[in-house]
C-alpha cells in the first residue's frame, strides 16, 4: 500500500486556540477517505494543511515523500496544480463562463491548448453526468449540477488526489446521495484518492476509512 500524503505532528493555533493539536496521519493512495467530526473540530484546517493551502505552526506534510516546506512558492503551486484537485462546499465556479469553460480553465493554466482542454472537459462532464449541460452557465444549473461541474474541474489535470470540504453540505439529501455515489464511482474507476470532509453519514459510510477529529485531535 503506498502512502500519498504523510503528516507529521502538525499543530496550528489561532491566537490562544489550538485548532490542530499534534496530528500525525497517513493518506493512502487510491482510497476514499472521510474526515468527520463536529463543527469547529478543525476538519477544514486539517484539510487545508494536507493540501498545502495553509501552513502549520509546527510539524510537516510530505506529498509522495516531498515536504511542502522544502519547496519554493512556485514549485509548491506547480505540485498543487498538477496533483491536487479541490472541491468546496460552495462550488466557486466562475459565473460568466460555461460549464465546459469552467472545467477547462485549470488545464489551460497548466499549459494545455484551449481545444484540447475543452475536449478533456467535455469527456469529464460526460463522466459526471453533465453531458447535456455543457454550455450552461453556473446560474443556469441546480446546486447538484454545479457541484458535478466543480468535481469535473477538480479532475481536469488528472490529479493524484481530490480534496473536498463538505461537498454535499449545501445539497438536499437526494442530490447529496447522488454526489456521494459519484465520488465512490470515480474513486474506483480512476484509482484517484478522495479525501472528503463530510457531515453526511451516507458519504462517510461509503468511505474505506474514516478519520474522526475532535478538538483538533484524531480520536
Ligand atoms: P471545522 O471545519 O471542523 O468546522 P475549522 O477547521 O474550520 O473547523 O475551524 C476550527 C476552529 O478554528 C474553529 O473554532 C474556528 O472558529 C477556528 N478558526 C478557523 N479559521 C480561523 C481563522 N482564520 N482565524 C481564527 N480562528 C479560526
Ligand atoms: Mg469546515
Coordinates of C-alpha atoms and ligand atoms in Angstrom, one line a residue:
X1 CA 0.0 0.0 0.0
X2 CA 1.5 3.3 -1.0
X3 CA 1.3 6.5 1.1
X4 CA 0.4 9.6 -0.9
X5 CA 0.4 12.2 1.9
X6 CA 2.1 11.9 5.3
X7 CA 1.6 14.5 8.0
X8 CA 4.0 14.5 10.9
X9 CA 3.0 16.1 14.3
X10 CA 1.0 19.0 12.8
X11 CA -0.1 21.8 15.1
X12 CA -1.9 25.1 14.3
X13 CA -3.3 27.8 16.5
X14 CA -5.3 30.9 16.0
X15 CA -4.3 33.1 18.9
X16 CA -4.8 31.0 22.1
X17 CA -7.0 28.5 20.3
X18 CA -5.1 25.3 19.3
X19 CA -7.1 24.2 16.3
X20 CA -4.9 21.3 15.2
X21 CA -3.1 19.6 18.1
X22 CA -0.1 17.4 17.2
X23 CA -1.8 15.4 14.4
X24 CA 0.0 12.7 12.5
X25 CA -1.8 10.9 9.7
X26 CA -1.1 9.0 6.6
X27 CA -3.3 9.2 3.5
X28 CA -3.1 6.0 1.4
X29 CA -3.2 6.2 -2.4
X30 CA -6.4 5.2 -4.3
X31 CA -8.8 5.2 -1.3
X32 CA -11.9 7.1 -0.5
X33 CA -11.2 8.6 3.0
X34 CA -13.7 10.7 5.0
X35 CA -12.8 13.2 7.7
X36 CA -15.7 13.6 10.2
X37 CA -16.3 15.5 13.4
X38 CA -18.3 18.2 15.0
X39 CA -18.3 21.8 13.7
X40 CA -15.2 23.6 14.9
X41 CA -13.2 20.3 15.3
X42 CA -10.5 21.5 12.9
X43 CA -11.6 19.5 9.8
X44 CA -11.2 22.3 7.3
X45 CA -8.0 23.4 8.9
X46 CA -6.5 19.9 8.6
X47 CA -7.6 19.5 5.0
X48 CA -6.1 22.8 4.1
X49 CA -2.8 21.8 5.8
X50 CA -2.8 18.5 4.0
X51 CA -3.5 20.3 0.7
X52 CA -0.9 23.0 1.3
X53 CA -3.5 25.7 1.2
X54 CA -2.4 26.6 4.7
X55 CA 0.9 26.3 6.7
X56 CA 1.2 24.6 10.1
X57 CA 2.9 26.3 13.1
X58 CA 4.9 23.2 13.6
X59 CA 5.1 19.8 12.0
X60 CA 5.4 18.8 8.4
X61 CA 3.4 17.5 5.5
X62 CA 5.0 15.2 2.8
X63 CA 3.5 14.6 -0.6
X64 CA 4.9 11.5 -2.1
X65 CA 7.9 12.0 0.3
X66 CA 8.5 15.6 -0.6
X67 CA 8.0 18.1 2.2
X68 CA 5.9 21.1 1.3
X69 CA 8.3 23.2 3.4
X70 CA 11.2 22.3 1.2
X71 CA 9.5 23.8 -1.9
X72 CA 9.6 27.3 -3.2
X73 CA 6.2 29.1 -3.7
X74 CA 6.4 28.4 -7.4
X75 CA 7.3 24.7 -7.0
X76 CA 4.5 24.3 -4.4
X77 CA 2.0 25.9 -6.8
X78 CA 3.1 23.5 -9.5
X79 CA 2.7 20.5 -7.3
X80 CA -0.7 21.6 -6.3
X81 CA -1.9 22.4 -9.8
X82 CA -0.7 19.0 -11.1
X83 CA -1.5 16.7 -8.2
X84 CA -4.4 18.1 -6.1
X85 CA -7.9 18.9 -7.2
X86 CA -10.1 20.8 -4.8
X87 CA -13.9 20.8 -4.3
X88 CA -15.5 23.2 -1.8
X89 CA -19.0 23.4 -0.2
X90 CA -19.9 26.3 -2.4
X91 CA -18.8 25.4 -5.9
X92 CA -16.7 28.6 -6.7
X93 CA -17.4 28.3 -10.4
X94 CA -16.8 31.4 -12.4
X95 CA -20.3 32.9 -13.2
X96 CA -19.5 34.3 -16.6
X97 CA -18.2 31.1 -18.0
X98 CA -20.0 27.9 -19.3
X99 CA -19.6 24.5 -17.7
X100 CA -17.1 23.4 -20.3
X101 CA -15.1 26.6 -19.9
X102 CA -15.1 26.4 -16.1
X103 CA -13.8 22.8 -16.2
X104 CA -11.2 23.6 -19.0
X105 CA -9.6 26.7 -17.3
X106 CA -7.3 24.8 -14.9
X107 CA -6.0 22.7 -17.8
X108 CA -5.3 25.9 -19.9
X109 CA -3.5 27.4 -16.9
X110 CA -1.4 24.2 -16.8
X111 CA -0.4 24.8 -20.5
X112 CA -2.9 22.7 -22.4
X113 CA -4.3 24.3 -25.6
X114 CA -7.9 25.6 -25.4
X115 CA -9.1 22.9 -27.9
X116 CA -7.6 20.0 -26.1
X117 CA -8.7 21.4 -22.7
X118 CA -12.3 21.7 -23.9
X119 CA -12.2 18.2 -25.3
X120 CA -11.0 16.9 -21.9
X121 CA -13.6 19.0 -20.1
X122 CA -16.4 17.5 -22.3
X123 CA -15.3 14.0 -21.5
X124 CA -15.2 14.7 -17.8
X125 CA -18.5 16.4 -17.8
X126 CA -19.9 13.3 -19.5
X127 CA -18.3 11.2 -16.8
X128 CA -20.1 13.2 -14.0
X129 CA -23.4 13.0 -15.8
X130 CA -23.4 16.6 -17.2
X131 CA -23.1 15.9 -21.0
X132 CA -26.4 17.6 -21.5
X133 CA -25.4 20.9 -19.8
X134 CA -22.1 21.7 -21.5
X135 CA -22.9 25.3 -22.5
X136 CA -24.9 26.3 -19.4
X137 CA -23.5 28.9 -17.0
X138 CA -23.5 28.2 -13.3
X139 CA -26.6 30.3 -12.6
X140 CA -28.5 28.1 -15.1
X141 CA -27.6 24.9 -13.1
X142 CA -29.0 23.3 -10.0
X143 CA -26.9 23.0 -6.8
X144 CA -26.2 19.3 -7.5
X145 CA -25.3 20.1 -11.1
X146 CA -23.0 22.9 -10.1
X147 CA -21.2 20.5 -7.7
X148 CA -20.8 18.0 -10.5
X149 CA -19.1 20.6 -12.7
X150 CA -16.9 21.5 -9.7
X151 CA -15.9 17.8 -9.4
X152 CA -15.1 17.6 -13.2
X153 CA -13.0 20.8 -12.8
X154 CA -11.1 19.2 -9.9
X155 CA -10.3 16.2 -12.1
X156 CA -9.2 18.0 -15.2
X157 CA -5.4 17.9 -14.6
X158 CA -5.5 14.2 -13.7
X159 CA -4.7 14.8 -10.0
X160 CA -3.5 12.1 -7.7
X161 CA -5.9 13.3 -5.0
X162 CA -9.2 15.2 -4.9
X163 CA -9.8 17.0 -1.6
X164 CA -13.4 18.1 -0.9
X165 CA -14.6 20.2 2.0
X166 CA -18.3 19.4 2.8
X167 CA -19.1 18.9 -0.9
X168 CA -22.7 17.9 -0.1
X169 CA -23.2 20.4 2.7
X170 CA -25.3 22.7 0.5
X171 CA -27.4 20.0 -1.2
X172 CA -30.7 18.2 -0.4
X173 CA -30.5 14.6 0.6
X174 CA -31.2 13.2 -2.8
X175 CA -28.5 15.2 -4.5
X176 CA -26.1 14.6 -1.7
X177 CA -26.7 10.8 -2.1
X178 CA -26.0 11.0 -5.8
X179 CA -22.8 13.1 -5.4
X180 CA -21.6 10.7 -2.7
X181 CA -22.1 7.8 -5.1
X182 CA -20.3 9.7 -7.8
X183 CA -17.3 10.1 -5.5
X184 CA -17.2 6.4 -4.9
X185 CA -17.6 5.5 -8.6
X186 CA -14.8 8.0 -9.6
X187 CA -12.6 6.6 -6.9
X188 CA -12.8 3.0 -8.1
X189 CA -12.9 3.9 -11.8
X190 CA -10.0 6.4 -11.9
X191 CA -7.9 5.0 -8.9
X192 CA -7.6 8.5 -7.6
X193 CA -7.5 9.2 -3.8
X194 CA -10.5 11.1 -2.5
X195 CA -10.2 12.9 0.9
X196 CA -13.5 14.3 1.9
X197 CA -14.6 16.3 4.9
X198 CA -18.3 15.5 5.4
X199 CA -21.2 15.6 7.8
X200 CA -23.1 13.2 5.5
X201 CA -23.4 9.8 7.1
X202 CA -24.0 8.1 3.7
X203 CA -20.8 9.5 2.3
X204 CA -18.9 8.5 5.4
X205 CA -20.4 5.0 5.1
X206 CA -19.0 4.7 1.5
X207 CA -15.5 5.6 2.6
X208 CA -12.9 2.9 3.1
X209 CA -11.6 4.8 6.1
X210 CA -13.0 7.4 8.4
X211 CA -10.8 9.8 10.3
X212 CA -12.6 11.3 13.3
X213 CA -11.4 14.7 14.5
X214 CA -12.4 16.3 17.8
X215 CA -10.9 19.4 19.4
X216 CA -8.0 19.3 16.9
X217 CA -7.1 15.7 17.6
X218 CA -7.7 12.4 15.8
X219 CA -9.9 10.2 18.0
Ligands
LIG1 P1 -14.4 22.6 11.1 O1 -14.1 22.6 9.6 O2 -14.2 21.2 11.7 O3 -15.7 23.1 11.4 P2 -12.3 24.6 11.2 O4 -11.1 23.9 10.9 O5 -12.9 25.5 10.2 O6 -13.4 23.6 11.8 O7 -12.1 25.5 12.5 C1 -11.6 25.1 13.7 C2 -11.6 26.2 14.7 O8 -10.7 27.2 14.3 C3 -12.9 26.9 14.9 O9 -13.1 27.1 16.2 C4 -12.8 28.1 14.1 O10 -13.6 29.1 14.6 C5 -11.3 28.4 14.2 N1 -10.8 29.1 13.0 C6 -10.7 28.7 11.8 N2 -10.1 29.5 10.9 C7 -9.8 30.6 11.7 C8 -9.1 31.8 11.4 N3 -8.7 32.1 10.2 N4 -8.9 32.7 12.4 C9 -9.4 32.4 13.7 N5 -10.0 31.2 14.0 C10 -10.2 30.4 13.0
LIG2 MG1 -15.1 23.2 8.0

